[in-house]
Amino acid sequence: MIRFSKKIVNEIENHGEKTYPEECCGMLLGFSKNGIHFIEEVMRIDNSQDENRRRRFFITPEQYRQAEQLARDLKMELLGFYHSHPDHPAAPSAFDTDHALPWFTYIIISVKQGKAAAMTAWLLNEERTQFIERIIIVDPIPVSSSDRKFVHAPQ
Amino acid sequence: MSIKIFIPTPLRPYTEKQDTIEVEGKTVEEALKNLTSKYLPLQQHLYSEQGTLRSYINIYVNDSDIRYLSKEKTPVKETDSISIIPSIAGGVEVTEAEVEEDIQLSPEEILRYSRHLIIPEVGLNGQKKLKAASVLLIGAGGLGSPLALYLAAAGIGRIGIVDFDVVDETNLQRQIMHTTNDVGRSKLDSARESITGINPNVLVETYPFRLSSDNALDLLKDYDVIVDGTDNFPTRYLVNDACVLLGKPNVYGSIFRFDGQVTVFDSNRGPCYRCLYPTPPPPGLVPSCAEGGVLGVLPGIIGTLQALETIKLILHEGDPLIGRLVLFDALKFKFREFILKKNPDCPVCGIAPTIHQLKDYEQFCGIESPTKSKFNFDTPEITVAELKNRLDHGDDVTILDVREPNEYEIANLGGHLIPLGELPGRISELNPYKEIIVHCKSGGRSAKAVRFLMKSGFTNVKNLAGGIDAWSQQIDPLVPRY
């Protein structure tokens, strides 16, 4: 399960719409507890793919390093990445699976004709063979570190 | 000596949540080996099944990517730190040929495709996908023939063909879309006639020129699927690179004698031709069908398999032959399947590609293009007329035939037979003090032999221009042509 606020949803949607028809990408920051990822911040990353940005995104090792550093500076964890699928469903492609890491949450936002559509979240299985869809809970108000006591409280 | 290894967040669940692990090792390889033996589950996330580092795993020693150092052999010392840094990539599936609403089948087409329409996996929607699709065939020869005929019959809406050749008698043994009456005609004219004869609904577009770095991207970009039916390495690399750059699937087939290969290269979903063959073979090592021969039915088998995969790609049905190479041995009647993996270091489809545009593929494959070649200046030649003249005068020359024994049996000039491939090992059979005239079928292989002999110290060697073929045409029609 992953949880985040409406603000996070808006930020990812806005980013996907802004870069349309190209793919956008960014990092997910927050904290994890009992296997649940709480996303508190998202940060945009420039898509470093040289060509075919409509169908591919690429985050360089240097950008990745900076993402880890930023997480450390903010005293958060790097929980994963989001990217958009312009005019395609919000389902991971074989290419996504091939390039995925364990534990990370991968959020995919489908952007249809410039408008943000479905949003899904995924986790790579231990055998690395496929993605398992994660349940997204959108909290009406931002979850902050001080609200961590609500972790087990069903909404 | 212990080295610090930085572990990225997603791999920390396997290292008891530690972000830095100290291990022993004198090289990156040793250090990583010690790391994975300490934390076994890390192995599968860092390394592929083949034991190579995964494409998106980058290893840094201090601030340098080991790809630019000595790779995994990079030495490390106590003060160094190793970082495991993933690069993150992803994207959408290959664009589905979304069937436009306005694609309709006429009553004639419904009748024509009725055996397709009643298969659930094709149906009306699938048939419309075929009609909306466009396929570019590179080559209208042995593989191109069954491809064009079956794709046309299946109802592909638009078929493009690139070829600049003319039909000759030697084509008829396998290139079934050309007939005896077509000899001397352009292959494209003949192909258009055959396709339209089978299915007048197909729009045929013909390109009567050689595919090159200058025109490939422009030509390929307007087609959904590219089918490679060529017989030479420069064009294969050219087609591959253009397909990768454009993100198009490349349905690949090749044939030689009794053996065939078929696979689908789609760099969005699997490896490309360069992942399989990073560098071309030395020129002349792999004979073409013209040099080595091919059983006529073989391109029929491989070409129809390519047509099958093309149709599946368009329908989005079944498991495409992506990442799998099928070898067919006709003599043993065995199909063998090999798994192909994407090469992370692939210069065109890898994680950090270095090829961003098309280049000179003739040069890449070690072949000089005819216009730039200094061939005639380098390789001493003799014409068939000159040779005839000299033989008639009783000149003492050695005729060296560098063809294969079975070619020798079809026709020969009574020369000493040493096939080109055996020449280096049998060079002692030749007398370096005598004049040697080398020939093959049409002059290509013998030119290589002449250059080889000259390099080996022979000073009086000449290539018979046009080979035994020229001899038969100009001197002695009783020597059969083949």
XYZ file of C-alpha atoms in Angstrom:
637
model
C 0.000 0.000 0.000
C 1.147 3.540 -0.615
C -0.365 6.688 0.787
C -0.088 10.293 -0.172
C -2.096 13.486 -0.230
C -4.115 15.104 -2.993
C -1.296 17.649 -3.300
C 1.082 14.884 -4.451
C -1.508 13.650 -6.960
C -1.825 17.172 -8.355
C 1.911 17.612 -8.650
C 2.398 14.392 -10.567
C -0.607 15.124 -12.809
C 0.592 18.656 -13.534
C 4.050 17.423 -14.387
C 2.702 14.766 -16.780
C 0.492 17.311 -18.512
C 3.310 19.842 -18.775
C 5.759 17.500 -20.535
C 3.087 15.889 -22.745
C 3.552 14.431 -25.366
C 6.880 13.507 -23.815
C 7.319 11.391 -20.715
C 7.977 13.074 -17.397
C 9.750 11.593 -14.424
C 10.470 12.433 -10.831
C 11.324 11.040 -7.436
C 9.164 10.052 -4.519
C 10.353 11.018 -1.049
C 8.896 10.177 2.319
C 9.126 7.386 4.813
C 8.312 3.720 4.953
C 6.810 1.777 7.766
C 5.568 -1.807 7.861
C 5.893 -2.024 4.105
C 3.705 1.023 3.538
C 5.250 3.912 1.653
C 4.137 7.358 2.792
C 5.006 9.885 0.139
C 5.497 13.368 1.514
C 7.324 15.068 -1.324
C 7.798 14.614 -5.034
C 10.631 16.227 -6.978
C 10.708 16.673 -10.732
C 13.693 15.295 -12.598
C 14.639 16.260 -16.152
C 14.115 13.361 -18.506
C 17.677 12.574 -19.625
C 16.665 10.339 -22.489
C 18.237 11.788 -25.649
C 15.719 10.610 -28.161
C 12.255 9.160 -28.132
C 11.233 11.001 -24.982
C 7.626 10.324 -25.988
C 8.160 6.699 -25.156
C 11.110 6.604 -22.765
C 12.446 8.267 -19.698
C 15.907 7.937 -18.282
C 17.365 9.134 -14.997
C 21.151 9.216 -15.063
C 23.310 7.772 -12.293
C 24.312 11.340 -11.404
C 20.659 12.387 -11.051
C 20.065 9.280 -8.973
C 22.952 10.168 -6.670
C 21.528 13.655 -6.218
C 18.139 12.127 -5.410
C 19.654 10.004 -2.645
C 21.575 13.010 -1.349
C 18.436 15.154 -1.337
C 16.566 12.472 0.580
C 19.347 12.409 3.165
C 19.358 16.200 3.437
C 15.595 16.265 3.965
C 15.871 13.377 6.444
C 13.509 11.335 4.286
C 13.805 8.131 2.339
C 13.947 7.814 -1.416
C 10.859 5.654 -1.961
C 10.842 5.361 -5.729
C 10.063 7.210 -8.910
C 7.107 8.291 -10.975
C 6.821 8.636 -14.726
C 4.116 9.293 -17.281
C 2.813 7.217 -20.175
C 1.608 9.726 -22.791
C -1.457 8.326 -24.615
C -0.895 4.899 -23.112
C -2.416 3.048 -20.185
C -0.957 3.423 -16.725
C 0.416 -0.113 -16.789
C 4.092 -1.018 -16.595
C 5.696 -2.075 -19.859
C 8.111 -4.978 -20.247
C 10.797 -2.312 -20.515
C 9.725 -0.931 -17.148
C 9.994 -4.392 -15.564
C 13.420 -5.017 -17.082
C 14.752 -1.821 -15.582
C 13.073 -1.934 -12.197
C 14.599 -2.212 -8.764
C 13.138 -4.062 -5.808
C 11.416 -2.258 -2.950
C 10.911 1.000 -4.848
C 7.413 2.238 -5.581
C 6.879 3.060 -9.243
C 3.993 5.398 -9.931
C 2.721 5.610 -13.500
C 0.397 8.359 -14.653
C -1.385 7.973 -17.941
C -1.746 11.244 -19.844
C -4.365 11.050 -22.586
C -4.333 13.830 -25.153
C -2.675 16.170 -22.725
C -5.010 15.432 -19.789
C -3.892 13.388 -16.803
C -5.883 10.149 -16.528
C -5.402 7.003 -14.449
C -2.659 6.755 -11.850
C -1.288 3.418 -10.679
C 1.537 2.294 -8.392
C 3.722 -0.769 -8.729
C 6.241 -2.884 -6.854
C 8.636 -5.376 -8.445
C 8.187 -8.932 -7.162
C 11.097 -10.757 -5.548
C 11.652 -12.955 -8.597
C 11.970 -9.800 -10.730
C 9.499 -11.305 -13.164
C 6.601 -8.895 -12.800
C 5.161 -5.856 -11.143
C 2.537 -6.182 -8.453
C 0.044 -3.353 -8.324
C 0.049 -1.434 -5.045
C -3.072 0.020 -3.548
C -3.034 3.816 -3.484
C -4.721 5.630 -0.644
C -5.084 9.341 -1.209
C -5.402 11.188 2.056
C -7.574 14.299 1.959
C -5.014 16.280 3.936
C -1.242 15.933 3.737
C 0.203 13.177 5.878
C 3.131 14.591 7.766
C 5.729 12.926 9.866
C 3.853 13.958 12.991
C 0.812 11.962 11.830
C 2.739 8.726 11.781
C 0.691 7.390 14.639
C -2.168 6.974 12.143
C -0.233 4.431 10.177
C -2.483 1.581 11.197
C -5.675 3.568 11.422
C -7.938 2.626 8.509
C -9.620 5.592 6.888
C 42.078 -4.598 3.035
C 38.533 -3.411 3.459
C 36.596 -1.192 1.086
C 33.384 0.726 1.716
C 30.484 -0.007 -0.636
C 27.552 2.389 -0.790
C 24.204 0.588 -1.072
C 21.281 2.443 -2.727
C 17.985 2.660 -0.841
C 16.084 -0.078 -2.722
C 18.794 -2.651 -1.994
C 19.085 -1.875 1.707
C 16.366 -4.376 2.654
C 18.963 -6.990 1.669
C 21.783 -5.483 3.731
C 19.994 -5.263 7.050
C 19.140 -1.638 6.223
C 22.785 -0.567 6.192
C 23.718 2.039 3.605
C 27.415 1.230 3.703
C 29.009 -2.189 3.862
C 32.697 -2.882 4.358
C 34.139 -5.812 2.440
C 37.553 -7.137 1.447
C 38.808 -6.942 -2.120
C 41.598 -5.712 -4.375
C 39.356 -5.105 -7.379
C 35.752 -4.054 -7.876
C 34.949 -7.602 -8.923
C 36.371 -9.113 -5.732
C 34.665 -6.563 -3.531
C 31.264 -7.106 -5.164
C 31.733 -10.869 -5.013
C 32.383 -10.657 -1.305
C 29.375 -8.376 -0.916
C 26.996 -10.745 -2.674
C 28.312 -13.790 -0.866
C 27.628 -11.987 2.406
C 24.163 -10.837 1.269
C 23.064 -13.509 -1.196
C 19.741 -11.980 -2.403
C 21.674 -8.988 -3.746
C 23.082 -11.230 -6.455
C 19.930 -11.349 -8.562
C 19.386 -7.618 -8.407
C 22.954 -6.741 -9.357
C 23.684 -9.483 -11.852
C 21.775 -10.997 -14.776
C 21.369 -14.746 -15.229
C 24.520 -14.670 -17.349
C 26.496 -13.276 -14.456
C 27.037 -9.857 -15.973
C 26.134 -6.652 -14.155
C 22.578 -5.614 -14.945
C 22.215 -2.857 -17.487
C 20.845 -0.282 -15.076
C 23.384 -0.974 -12.339
C 26.280 1.445 -12.473
C 29.335 0.953 -10.337
C 31.385 3.959 -9.357
C 34.803 3.992 -7.735
C 34.854 7.326 -5.953
C 33.434 9.598 -8.662
C 34.215 7.536 -11.748
C 32.026 5.063 -13.568
C 34.016 1.809 -13.857
C 32.941 1.584 -17.518
C 35.542 4.285 -18.126
C 38.117 2.676 -15.842
C 39.011 -1.007 -16.098
C 35.399 -2.145 -15.710
C 35.090 -4.838 -13.040
C 38.857 -5.317 -13.027
C 39.280 -1.778 -11.703
C 41.663 -1.976 -8.723
C 40.568 -0.479 -5.419
C 42.534 0.551 -2.367
C 41.655 1.230 1.260
C 40.859 4.914 0.756
C 38.516 4.275 -2.186
C 34.793 3.846 -1.925
C 32.569 1.916 -4.287
C 29.026 3.133 -5.011
C 26.232 1.087 -6.504
C 24.138 3.613 -8.420
C 21.099 2.529 -10.388
C 19.976 4.444 -13.416
C 16.216 4.549 -13.657
C 14.521 3.987 -16.985
C 11.117 3.029 -18.276
C 8.473 3.887 -20.772
C 5.448 2.736 -22.655
C 4.904 -0.347 -24.762
C 5.464 -0.065 -28.487
C 2.736 2.068 -29.938
C -0.179 -0.082 -30.865
C -1.406 0.511 -34.373
C -4.581 1.964 -33.053
C -7.204 1.056 -35.538
C -8.968 4.071 -36.801
C -12.692 3.970 -36.710
C -12.963 4.760 -40.386
C -11.198 1.562 -41.522
C -13.905 -0.528 -43.117
C -13.866 -3.810 -45.006
C -15.772 -4.038 -48.268
C -18.048 -7.061 -48.921
C -15.343 -8.354 -51.291
C -12.747 -8.082 -48.518
C -15.022 -9.761 -45.984
C -15.369 -12.703 -48.328
C -11.664 -12.730 -49.157
C -10.582 -12.727 -45.509
C -13.365 -14.963 -44.196
C -10.902 -17.620 -42.934
C -9.224 -14.908 -40.883
C -12.453 -13.355 -39.684
C -13.666 -16.566 -38.093
C -10.494 -16.966 -35.986
C -11.212 -15.258 -32.653
C -7.607 -13.957 -32.413
C -7.959 -12.131 -35.719
C -11.638 -11.390 -36.291
C -12.938 -8.188 -37.809
C -10.862 -6.013 -35.530
C -7.638 -7.876 -36.333
C -8.312 -7.779 -40.047
C -8.818 -4.018 -39.772
C -5.488 -3.772 -37.961
C -3.863 -5.607 -40.876
C -5.520 -3.245 -43.325
C -4.394 -0.215 -41.339
C -0.823 -1.519 -41.128
C 2.181 -0.772 -43.288
C 5.176 -3.052 -43.746
C 8.473 -2.214 -45.448
C 10.361 -5.084 -47.062
C 14.089 -4.558 -47.487
C 14.868 -6.707 -50.510
C 12.636 -8.370 -53.093
C 14.625 -11.580 -53.356
C 14.493 -15.004 -51.734
C 13.037 -13.883 -48.407
C 11.174 -10.941 -49.910
C 9.210 -13.221 -52.245
C 7.241 -15.322 -49.748
C 7.006 -12.279 -47.484
C 5.422 -10.082 -50.125
C 3.069 -12.793 -51.328
C 1.794 -13.890 -47.908
C 1.596 -10.386 -46.457
C -0.363 -9.266 -49.507
C -2.652 -12.281 -49.263
C -3.173 -11.608 -45.544
C -4.449 -8.127 -46.330
C -1.686 -5.785 -45.166
C -2.869 -2.366 -46.297
C 0.407 -0.924 -47.507
C 3.549 -2.805 -48.530
C 6.741 -0.949 -49.397
C 9.680 -2.663 -51.113
C 13.258 -1.441 -51.487
C 15.357 -3.131 -54.172
C 17.469 -1.993 -57.093
C 18.095 -5.324 -58.784
C 16.913 -6.876 -62.025
C 15.513 -10.409 -62.205
C 18.038 -12.886 -63.616
C 17.913 -16.630 -64.267
C 19.756 -17.534 -61.064
C 16.962 -15.921 -59.005
C 14.216 -18.201 -60.267
C 15.302 -21.225 -58.210
C 13.973 -19.514 -55.049
C 12.536 -16.033 -55.676
C 9.047 -17.276 -56.383
C 7.360 -13.943 -56.936
C 9.390 -13.516 -60.138
C 8.712 -15.747 -63.130
C 10.720 -16.818 -66.159
C 9.004 -14.090 -68.175
C 10.280 -11.486 -65.701
C 13.977 -12.113 -66.447
C 15.535 -8.775 -67.308
C 12.752 -6.761 -65.646
C 13.190 -4.737 -62.501
C 12.361 -6.818 -59.439
C 10.098 -4.053 -58.194
C 7.928 -4.102 -61.316
C 7.681 -7.850 -61.117
C 6.905 -7.715 -57.372
C 4.176 -5.129 -57.854
C 2.547 -7.290 -60.485
C 2.653 -10.420 -58.299
C 1.280 -8.618 -55.244
C -1.515 -6.904 -57.102
C -2.360 -10.186 -58.789
C -2.834 -11.831 -55.397
C -4.584 -8.921 -53.707
C -5.511 -5.734 -55.573
C -6.503 -4.087 -52.270
C -2.848 -3.717 -51.267
C -1.173 -0.376 -51.853
C 2.320 -1.175 -53.158
C 5.073 1.413 -52.834
C 8.396 0.745 -54.526
C 11.780 2.306 -53.898
C 14.246 1.565 -56.701
C 17.472 2.489 -54.947
C 19.983 1.177 -52.472
C 19.038 1.752 -48.849
C 21.661 4.087 -47.386
C 22.442 6.155 -44.318
C 21.091 9.177 -46.172
C 17.658 7.805 -46.983
C 16.975 5.057 -44.403
C 15.395 7.091 -41.589
C 13.185 8.981 -43.982
C 12.027 5.812 -45.656
C 11.519 3.638 -42.564
C 9.712 6.230 -40.475
C 6.459 5.874 -42.396
C 6.143 2.116 -41.842
C 4.917 0.198 -38.791
C 7.062 -2.904 -39.209
C 10.361 -3.304 -41.057
C 11.306 -6.706 -42.452
C 14.955 -7.360 -43.202
C 15.420 -9.751 -46.096
C 18.872 -8.595 -47.138
C 21.954 -10.690 -47.706
C 24.718 -8.332 -46.661
C 26.109 -7.033 -43.409
C 26.258 -3.280 -44.089
C 22.523 -3.216 -44.851
C 21.699 -5.348 -41.793
C 23.513 -2.958 -39.462
C 21.962 -0.010 -41.274
C 18.428 -1.434 -40.965
C 19.048 -2.318 -37.331
C 20.355 1.082 -36.298
C 17.617 2.915 -38.178
C 14.958 0.713 -36.512
C 16.437 1.305 -33.036
C 16.637 5.065 -33.596
C 13.036 5.131 -34.808
C 11.787 2.601 -32.233
C 10.462 0.247 -34.942
C 10.418 -3.546 -34.814
C 12.738 -5.307 -37.276
C 11.668 -8.795 -38.332
C 14.954 -10.439 -39.179
C 15.725 -13.483 -41.289
C 18.828 -14.875 -42.896
C 19.641 -17.973 -44.892
C 22.677 -19.916 -46.007
C 22.702 -23.262 -47.789
C 20.542 -25.417 -45.470
C 20.457 -23.131 -42.451
C 18.153 -20.303 -41.582
C 17.800 -17.824 -38.740
C 14.800 -15.816 -37.683
C 14.078 -13.424 -34.833
C 12.382 -10.117 -34.091
C 14.587 -7.251 -32.998
C 12.615 -4.659 -31.094
C 14.853 -2.531 -28.949
C 11.856 -1.279 -26.968
C 11.172 -4.765 -25.718
C 14.371 -6.735 -26.257
C 17.771 -6.886 -27.870
C 18.775 -5.519 -31.263
C 21.018 -6.972 -33.983
C 24.040 -5.265 -32.448
C 23.351 -6.919 -29.072
C 23.678 -10.252 -30.912
C 26.523 -9.266 -33.237
C 28.350 -6.220 -31.850
C 30.870 -6.207 -34.699
C 30.593 -7.456 -38.273
C 32.622 -10.472 -39.370
C 35.765 -9.710 -41.371
C 34.839 -9.098 -45.016
C 34.748 -12.314 -46.989
C 34.553 -14.633 -43.977
C 30.835 -15.279 -44.293
C 29.908 -16.110 -47.874
C 26.742 -14.684 -49.391
C 24.124 -16.878 -51.063
C 25.676 -15.950 -54.414
C 28.999 -17.296 -53.200
C 27.921 -20.161 -50.994
C 24.593 -21.179 -52.436
C 21.237 -21.766 -50.781
C 18.615 -24.457 -51.065
C 15.730 -22.852 -52.939
C 13.006 -23.835 -50.511
C 14.858 -22.468 -47.480
C 13.998 -18.774 -48.027
C 10.428 -20.001 -48.450
C 10.501 -21.442 -44.936
C 12.309 -18.547 -43.258
C 10.423 -15.877 -45.224
C 7.052 -17.303 -44.228
C 8.165 -17.388 -40.581
C 9.039 -13.696 -40.916
C 5.613 -13.050 -42.458
C 4.018 -14.877 -39.513
C 5.873 -12.774 -36.947
C 5.027 -9.585 -38.844
C 1.335 -10.445 -38.735
C 1.514 -11.308 -35.020
C 3.205 -7.985 -34.256
C 0.444 -6.142 -36.073
C -2.324 -8.141 -34.415
C -0.673 -7.968 -30.988
C -1.444 -11.656 -30.588
C 0.655 -14.476 -29.187
C 4.270 -14.344 -28.057
C 6.444 -12.448 -30.510
C 9.884 -13.824 -31.329
C 11.519 -10.982 -29.417
C 14.618 -11.952 -27.459
C 14.566 -15.406 -29.034
C 16.653 -16.502 -32.002
C 15.402 -19.536 -33.891
C 17.890 -21.520 -35.944
C 16.568 -23.948 -38.515
C 18.761 -26.773 -39.767
C 16.994 -28.170 -42.812
C 19.276 -31.204 -43.225
C 18.686 -32.426 -39.687
C 15.229 -30.899 -39.612
C 15.775 -29.233 -36.280
C 14.469 -25.950 -34.974
C 16.544 -24.691 -32.083
C 15.688 -21.671 -29.976
C 18.183 -19.446 -28.189
C 17.416 -16.737 -25.682
C 18.920 -13.376 -26.623
C 19.546 -10.772 -23.970
C 19.806 -7.071 -24.393
C 23.403 -5.927 -24.089
C 23.532 -3.046 -21.611
C 26.688 -1.801 -23.314
C 25.090 -1.975 -26.763
C 26.265 1.159 -28.579
C 22.850 1.768 -30.130
C 20.201 0.362 -27.744
C 22.094 0.073 -24.445
C 21.778 2.207 -21.373
C 24.266 4.802 -22.565
C 24.133 4.604 -26.352
C 26.914 6.203 -28.365
C 25.246 5.920 -31.768
C 22.678 8.660 -32.290
C 22.691 8.814 -36.063
C 23.370 6.575 -39.020
C 26.912 6.263 -40.283
C 28.951 4.679 -43.085
C 28.069 0.996 -42.808
C 30.183 -0.170 -45.736
C 33.204 1.183 -43.956
C 32.047 -0.230 -40.600
C 31.889 -3.669 -42.198
C 35.351 -3.222 -43.722
C 33.995 -2.898 -47.222
C 34.970 -0.018 -49.422
C 32.140 1.224 -51.541
C 32.785 0.719 -55.258
C 32.953 4.438 -55.996
C 35.618 5.086 -53.384
C 37.546 1.905 -54.008
C 41.097 1.939 -55.250
C 40.520 -1.699 -56.004
C 41.620 -1.629 -59.634
C 44.884 0.088 -58.812
C 45.722 -2.279 -55.976
C 44.806 -5.565 -57.531
C 46.514 -6.429 -60.806
C 43.967 -7.740 -63.253
C 43.883 -9.622 -66.494
C 40.871 -9.822 -68.794
C 39.527 -13.120 -70.083
C 40.529 -12.124 -73.628
C 44.108 -11.473 -72.529
C 44.237 -14.793 -70.716
C 42.883 -16.643 -73.764
C 45.520 -14.950 -75.898
C 48.323 -15.914 -73.569
C 47.168 -19.518 -73.218
C 46.927 -19.755 -77.007
C 50.552 -18.609 -77.187
C 51.497 -21.414 -74.830
C 52.501 -19.104 -71.937
C 53.323 -20.988 -68.766
C 50.925 -19.587 -66.182
C 49.348 -21.252 -63.149
C 45.587 -20.880 -62.992
C 44.392 -20.867 -59.394
C 40.689 -21.478 -58.806
C 39.546 -20.285 -55.366
C 35.941 -21.460 -55.600
C 34.400 -24.396 -53.738
C 34.804 -27.994 -55.041
C 31.124 -28.272 -56.009
C 31.409 -25.133 -58.120
C 34.495 -26.614 -59.737
C 32.417 -29.621 -60.697
C 29.812 -27.481 -62.456
C 32.378 -25.662 -64.564
C 36.139 -25.138 -64.481
C 39.066 -23.844 -66.484
C 41.309 -26.729 -65.429
C 42.903 -24.580 -62.740
C 44.441 -25.689 -59.469
C 41.607 -25.717 -56.914
C 42.179 -24.202 -53.483
C 38.982 -22.750 -51.963
C 39.518 -19.214 -50.627
C 38.993 -20.339 -47.028
C 41.746 -22.964 -47.331
C 44.257 -20.716 -49.065
C 46.222 -19.622 -45.978
C 46.819 -23.262 -44.983
C 47.648 -24.488 -48.483
C 49.781 -21.621 -49.729
C 52.793 -23.954 -49.963
C 51.137 -25.678 -52.911
C 51.863 -22.575 -54.986
C 55.151 -21.644 -56.608
C 55.901 -17.978 -55.807
C 58.282 -17.692 -58.765
C 55.647 -18.551 -61.340
C 52.957 -16.236 -62.648
C 49.597 -17.021 -61.060
C 46.192 -16.050 -62.485
C 43.467 -16.345 -59.832
C 39.806 -16.721 -60.643
C 36.497 -17.426 -58.957
C 32.962 -17.148 -60.273
C 32.846 -13.433 -60.981
C 36.008 -11.882 -59.552
C 35.196 -10.992 -55.919
C 36.739 -13.885 -54.034
C 39.712 -14.071 -56.382
C 40.491 -10.385 -55.745
C 40.688 -11.201 -52.027
C 42.948 -14.140 -52.826
C 45.233 -11.941 -54.961
C 45.565 -9.373 -52.182
C 46.264 -12.155 -49.691
C 48.938 -13.713 -51.901
C 50.590 -10.344 -52.524
C 50.694 -9.706 -48.801
C 52.286 -13.135 -48.392
C 55.136 -12.187 -50.738
C 53.885 -13.381 -54.133
C 54.852 -10.770 -56.701
C 53.400 -12.067 -59.940
C 49.681 -12.611 -59.233
C 46.727 -11.366 -61.252
C 42.991 -11.451 -60.813
C 40.906 -12.734 -63.692
C 38.367 -9.934 -64.136
C 34.791 -11.205 -64.246
C 35.865 -14.737 -63.325
C 34.749 -17.926 -65.005
C 31.433 -16.232 -65.720
C 33.134 -13.733 -68.057
C 35.088 -16.588 -69.629
C 31.901 -18.443 -70.411
C 30.206 -15.343 -71.823
C 33.087 -14.016 -73.868
C 35.370 -16.923 -74.690
C 33.782 -20.344 -74.405
C 29.988 -20.722 -74.225
C 30.476 -24.449 -73.634
C 31.579 -23.631 -70.076
C 28.222 -23.617 -68.276
C 27.152 -20.485 -66.388
C 25.642 -20.895 -62.956
